[in-house]
mmCIF file of C-alpha atoms in Angstrom:
data_model
loop_
_atom_site.group_PDB
_atom_site.id
_atom_site.type_symbol
_atom_site.label_atom_id
_atom_site.label_comp_id
_atom_site.label_asym_id
_atom_site.label_seq_id
_atom_site.Cartn_x
_atom_site.Cartn_y
_atom_site.Cartn_z
ATOM 1 C CA MET K 25 0.000 0.000 0.000
ATOM 2 C CA ILE K 26 1.311 3.427 -0.946
ATOM 3 C CA HIS K 27 0.795 6.194 1.573
ATOM 4 C CA SER K 28 0.652 9.676 0.145
ATOM 5 C CA ALA K 29 2.373 12.563 1.923
ATOM 6 C CA PRO K 30 0.120 14.755 4.079
ATOM 7 C CA ALA K 31 -1.390 17.744 2.325
ATOM 8 C CA ALA K 32 0.487 21.001 2.702
ATOM 9 C CA PRO K 33 -2.108 22.678 4.997
ATOM 10 C CA SER K 34 -2.182 19.624 7.277
ATOM 11 C CA ARG K 35 1.593 19.495 7.408
ATOM 12 C CA TRP K 36 1.757 23.211 8.201
ATOM 13 C CA LEU K 37 -0.775 22.850 11.034
ATOM 14 C CA ARG K 38 1.147 19.890 12.408
ATOM 15 C CA ASP K 39 4.465 21.729 12.348
ATOM 16 C CA TYR K 40 3.370 25.261 13.268
ATOM 17 C CA GLY K 41 -0.129 25.015 14.735
ATOM 18 C CA LEU K 42 0.948 25.508 18.336
ATOM 19 C CA PRO K 43 3.097 28.633 17.873
ATOM 20 C CA ALA K 44 0.516 30.034 15.457
ATOM 21 C CA PHE K 45 -2.229 29.568 18.039
ATOM 22 C CA LEU K 46 -0.193 31.172 20.830
ATOM 23 C CA THR K 47 0.793 34.079 18.611
ATOM 24 C CA LEU K 48 -2.653 34.817 17.212
ATOM 25 C CA ALA K 49 -4.428 34.398 20.555
ATOM 26 C CA SER K 50 -1.946 36.678 22.320
ATOM 27 C CA LEU K 51 -2.199 39.320 19.593
ATOM 28 C CA LEU K 52 -6.000 39.198 19.608
ATOM 29 C CA ILE K 53 -6.168 39.655 23.387
ATOM 30 C CA ALA K 54 -3.737 42.572 23.184
ATOM 31 C CA LEU K 55 -5.837 44.233 20.473
ATOM 32 C CA LEU K 56 -9.084 43.788 22.418
ATOM 33 C CA GLY K 57 -7.773 45.973 25.214
ATOM 34 C CA ASP K 58 -7.623 46.212 28.982
ATOM 35 C CA ASP K 59 -11.132 44.936 29.782
ATOM 36 C CA THR K 60 -10.503 41.679 27.937
ATOM 37 C CA ALA K 61 -7.086 41.323 29.527
ATOM 38 C CA ALA K 62 -8.589 41.815 32.991
ATOM 39 C CA ALA K 63 -11.208 39.132 32.298
ATOM 40 C CA LEU K 64 -8.626 36.588 31.112
ATOM 41 C CA ARG K 65 -5.507 37.125 33.234
ATOM 42 C CA TYR K 66 -4.523 34.785 36.062
ATOM 43 C CA GLU K 67 -6.233 36.221 39.127
ATOM 44 C CA ARG K 68 -6.374 34.233 42.332
ATOM 45 C CA ALA K 69 -9.710 35.291 43.795
ATOM 46 C CA PRO K 70 -11.805 34.808 40.614
ATOM 47 C CA ILE K 71 -10.169 31.436 39.964
ATOM 48 C CA LEU K 72 -11.064 30.231 43.449
ATOM 49 C CA ALA K 73 -14.584 31.515 42.790
ATOM 50 C CA GLY K 74 -14.857 29.270 39.717
ATOM 51 C CA GLU K 75 -13.353 31.179 36.770
ATOM 52 C CA VAL K 76 -11.053 28.282 35.919
ATOM 53 C CA TRP K 77 -10.380 29.454 32.356
ATOM 54 C CA ARG K 78 -7.959 31.972 33.836
ATOM 55 C CA LEU K 79 -5.614 29.074 34.646
ATOM 56 C CA PHE K 80 -4.935 28.874 30.903
ATOM 57 C CA THR K 81 -5.835 32.240 29.391
ATOM 58 C CA GLY K 82 -3.667 34.174 31.823
ATOM 59 C CA HIS K 83 -0.605 33.026 29.914
ATOM 60 C CA LEU K 84 -1.889 34.679 26.738
ATOM 61 C CA VAL K 85 -2.280 38.108 28.345
ATOM 62 C CA HIS K 86 0.657 40.534 28.428
ATOM 63 C CA LEU K 87 1.610 43.694 30.266
ATOM 64 C CA SER K 88 2.519 45.654 27.146
ATOM 65 C CA TRP K 89 3.401 45.286 23.489
ATOM 66 C CA SER K 90 7.089 45.069 24.370
ATOM 67 C CA HIS K 91 6.297 42.231 26.787
ATOM 68 C CA LEU K 92 4.317 40.466 24.062
ATOM 69 C CA TRP K 93 7.030 40.817 21.395
ATOM 70 C CA LEU K 94 9.651 39.595 23.858
ATOM 71 C CA ASN K 95 7.687 36.434 24.565
ATOM 72 C CA LEU K 96 6.848 35.804 20.921
ATOM 73 C CA GLY K 97 10.529 36.146 20.067
ATOM 74 C CA GLY K 98 11.312 33.528 22.694
ATOM 75 C CA LEU K 99 8.622 31.257 21.246
ATOM 76 C CA ALA K 100 10.107 31.589 17.751
ATOM 77 C CA LEU K 101 13.560 30.690 19.078
ATOM 78 C CA ILE K 102 12.259 27.635 20.929
ATOM 79 C CA TRP K 103 10.412 26.421 17.840
ATOM 80 C CA PHE K 104 13.500 26.952 15.685
ATOM 81 C CA LEU K 105 15.665 24.931 18.071
ATOM 82 C CA PHE K 106 13.366 22.128 19.181
ATOM 83 C CA ARG K 107 10.355 21.785 16.867
ATOM 84 C CA ARG K 108 11.407 18.378 15.584
ATOM 85 C CA GLN K 109 12.102 16.907 19.023
ATOM 86 C CA LEU K 110 8.424 16.157 19.689
ATOM 87 C CA GLY K 111 5.334 15.399 17.665
ATOM 88 C CA ALA K 112 2.470 17.870 17.447
ATOM 89 C CA GLY K 113 0.346 16.060 20.021
ATOM 90 C CA MET K 114 3.166 15.951 22.546
ATOM 91 C CA TRP K 115 3.845 19.663 22.120
ATOM 92 C CA TRP K 116 0.214 20.418 22.898
ATOM 93 C CA LEU K 117 0.501 18.206 25.981
ATOM 94 C CA VAL K 118 3.594 20.114 27.120
ATOM 95 C CA LEU K 119 1.706 23.381 26.634
ATOM 96 C CA LEU K 120 -1.219 22.110 28.717
ATOM 97 C CA VAL K 121 0.919 20.705 31.517
ATOM 98 C CA SER K 122 3.197 23.728 31.657
ATOM 99 C CA SER K 123 0.228 26.096 31.832
ATOM 100 C CA LEU K 124 -1.313 24.099 34.663
ATOM 101 C CA ALA K 125 2.033 23.786 36.432
ATOM 102 C CA VAL K 126 2.492 27.561 36.507
ATOM 103 C CA SER K 127 -1.063 28.392 37.560
ATOM 104 C CA SER K 128 -1.303 25.563 40.100
ATOM 105 C CA GLY K 129 2.083 26.535 41.495
ATOM 106 C CA PHE K 130 0.819 30.058 42.076
ATOM 107 C CA LEU K 131 -2.344 28.823 43.769
ATOM 108 C CA LEU K 132 -0.493 26.427 46.057
ATOM 109 C CA PHE K 133 2.775 28.175 46.813
ATOM 110 C CA ASP K 134 2.254 31.882 46.071
ATOM 111 C CA PRO K 135 -1.007 32.811 47.804
ATOM 112 C CA ALA K 136 0.069 36.455 48.057
ATOM 113 C CA LEU K 137 0.264 36.752 44.258
ATOM 114 C CA GLU K 138 -3.039 38.323 43.272
ATOM 115 C CA TRP K 139 -2.613 38.348 39.500
ATOM 116 C CA TYR K 140 -0.164 37.382 36.764
ATOM 117 C CA VAL K 141 0.122 37.634 32.989
ATOM 118 C CA GLY K 142 2.609 36.428 30.410
ATOM 119 C CA LEU K 143 3.850 33.480 28.424
ATOM 120 C CA SER K 144 7.334 33.206 29.921
ATOM 121 C CA GLY K 145 6.493 30.429 32.378
ATOM 122 C CA VAL K 146 5.021 28.297 29.607
ATOM 123 C CA LEU K 147 8.000 29.102 27.385
ATOM 124 C CA HIS K 148 10.301 27.675 30.041
ATOM 125 C CA GLY K 149 8.225 24.510 29.968
ATOM 126 C CA LEU K 150 8.420 24.208 26.192
ATOM 127 C CA PHE K 151 12.143 24.905 26.277
ATOM 128 C CA MET K 152 12.870 22.293 28.950
ATOM 129 C CA ALA K 153 10.772 19.648 27.219
ATOM 130 C CA GLY K 154 12.497 20.101 23.876
ATOM 131 C CA LEU K 155 15.909 20.237 25.472
ATOM 132 C CA ILE K 156 15.503 17.148 27.669
ATOM 133 C CA VAL K 157 14.066 15.024 24.866
ATOM 134 C CA GLY K 158 16.958 16.125 22.676
ATOM 135 C CA LEU K 159 19.536 14.963 25.227
ATOM 136 C CA ARG K 160 19.234 11.441 23.845
ATOM 137 C CA THR K 161 21.598 12.516 21.068
ATOM 138 C CA GLY K 162 24.329 13.025 23.687
ATOM 139 C CA ALA K 163 25.547 16.308 22.200
ATOM 140 C CA TRP K 164 27.705 18.221 24.687
ATOM 141 C CA SER K 165 26.091 21.491 23.602
ATOM 142 C CA ASP K 166 22.690 20.246 24.808
ATOM 143 C CA TRP K 167 24.100 19.424 28.244
ATOM 144 C CA LEU K 168 25.780 22.821 28.363
ATOM 145 C CA LEU K 169 22.511 24.526 27.486
ATOM 146 C CA LEU K 170 20.637 22.513 30.116
ATOM 147 C CA SER K 171 23.214 23.527 32.720
ATOM 148 C CA ALA K 172 22.778 27.170 31.742
ATOM 149 C CA VAL K 173 18.988 26.998 32.076
ATOM 150 C CA VAL K 174 19.198 25.288 35.474
ATOM 151 C CA ALA K 175 21.744 27.892 36.621
ATOM 152 C CA LYS K 176 19.368 30.665 35.480
ATOM 153 C CA LEU K 177 16.488 29.156 37.453
ATOM 154 C CA ILE K 178 18.646 28.840 40.568
ATOM 155 C CA TRP K 179 19.867 32.437 40.200
ATOM 156 C CA GLU K 180 16.288 33.678 39.921
ATOM 157 C CA GLN K 181 15.232 31.805 43.055
ATOM 158 C CA LEU K 182 18.175 33.165 45.026
ATOM 159 C CA TYR K 183 18.565 36.687 43.688
ATOM 160 C CA GLY K 184 15.464 37.498 41.658
ATOM 161 C CA ALA K 185 15.025 38.388 38.003
ATOM 162 C CA LEU K 186 18.057 38.664 35.760
ATOM 163 C CA PRO K 187 19.398 42.199 35.289
ATOM 164 C CA GLY K 188 17.476 44.041 32.595
ATOM 165 C CA SER K 189 14.575 41.587 32.400
ATOM 166 C CA THR K 190 12.190 43.795 34.388
ATOM 167 C CA GLU K 191 12.845 46.732 32.061
ATOM 168 C CA ALA K 192 12.420 44.531 28.992
ATOM 169 C CA ALA K 193 9.112 43.125 30.216
ATOM 170 C CA GLY K 194 7.758 46.487 31.311
ATOM 171 C CA GLY K 195 6.861 45.264 34.799
ATOM 172 C CA ASN K 196 7.812 42.925 37.614
ATOM 173 C CA VAL K 197 9.076 39.505 36.534
ATOM 174 C CA ILE K 198 7.496 36.666 38.521
ATOM 175 C CA VAL K 199 10.422 34.266 38.544
ATOM 176 C CA ASP K 200 8.415 31.467 40.168
ATOM 177 C CA ALA K 201 6.515 31.173 36.877
ATOM 178 C CA HIS K 202 9.764 30.189 35.166
ATOM 179 C CA LEU K 203 10.474 27.512 37.776
ATOM 180 C CA TYR K 204 6.974 26.021 37.741
ATOM 181 C CA GLY K 205 6.814 26.013 33.950
ATOM 182 C CA ALA K 206 10.231 24.394 33.654
ATOM 183 C CA ILE K 207 9.195 21.678 36.111
ATOM 184 C CA GLY K 208 6.025 20.995 34.129
ATOM 185 C CA GLY K 209 7.840 20.733 30.805
ATOM 186 C CA ALA K 210 10.613 18.620 32.298
ATOM 187 C CA ALA K 211 8.059 16.230 33.843
ATOM 188 C CA VAL K 212 6.438 15.576 30.462
ATOM 189 C CA ALA K 213 9.806 15.089 28.753
ATOM 190 C CA LEU K 214 11.114 12.711 31.428
ATOM 191 C CA ALA K 215 7.888 10.687 31.373
ATOM 192 C CA LEU K 216 8.179 10.405 27.592
ATOM 193 C CA ARG K 217 11.799 9.279 27.818
ATOM 194 C CA LEU K 218 10.889 6.631 30.408
ATOM 195 C CA TYR K 219 8.029 5.435 28.232
ATOM 196 C CA ARG K 220 10.266 5.170 25.174
ATOM 197 C CA ARG K 221 12.949 3.376 27.162
ATOM 198 C CA GLY K 222 10.416 0.892 28.542
ATOM 199 C CA LYS K 223 8.954 0.273 25.108
ATOM 200 C CA TYR K 224 12.409 -0.224 23.610
ATOM 201 C CA GLY K 225 13.330 -2.587 26.450
ATOM 202 C CA GLU K 226 10.225 -4.665 25.855
ATOM 203 C CA ARG K 227 11.176 -5.063 22.197
ATOM 204 C CA VAL K 228 14.666 -6.184 23.123
ATOM 205 C CA ASN K 229 13.396 -8.690 25.681
ATOM 206 C CA ASN K 230 10.942 -10.148 23.216
#
C-alpha cells in the first residue's frame, strides 16, 4: 500500500499550529484591550470563585506590546531549536501541563500573588521539554545549554530576576513562573523518555 504525503495545509498545522495559536491568541487579546485582559488574566480570587479558564488564558495576556514581542521572540527561538524533538500532540501536551504547572504553582505556593500575565512560564516549559528530549543525542552542547537553564532558574530563586529583564518586560518579573513552567515541561519530557525506554526494552526482551 502506498501512503501519500500529508497535504500542505495539514503538514503546516502539524508543524506550526501551536506557535501560530499562541501568537494569534496573544495578539487578539492585546488588540481587544484592557477589559478583555482583565477578564482573562490569572487572578487568584476569581479562579477560586470558579473562573477556571484563567488558569490557561492568563498566559496569553501581556503587560505591554514590548512584553508580548519579547515572549513571541522567545517562542520563535524555541520552535526553531526544538520543533522536531516532539510530535504535534506531545507539544500540545507540554503546553497544557506547563500552563497548569504555573497556575497551580501560584495557587499552592504563592497565595500572596493576586494576579499574573505572560507566556514566559510556559516558554520555560516548552524549552525544557524540547531540550531534555533532545539529550538522547548526547551532544555536549545540549548538556551545556541545560546547565545554563538550570543555573538561570537557581539564580532567579536566590537573587530574583536577571538584570534588565524587568525593564524589557515592562513590569515585575514573577520568577516562580519560570520555575513552575520548567518543572512541568521537564516532567512531560522525562515521562516520555521513560516510556520510550520501557517500550524499547520490551522489544529487546521479546
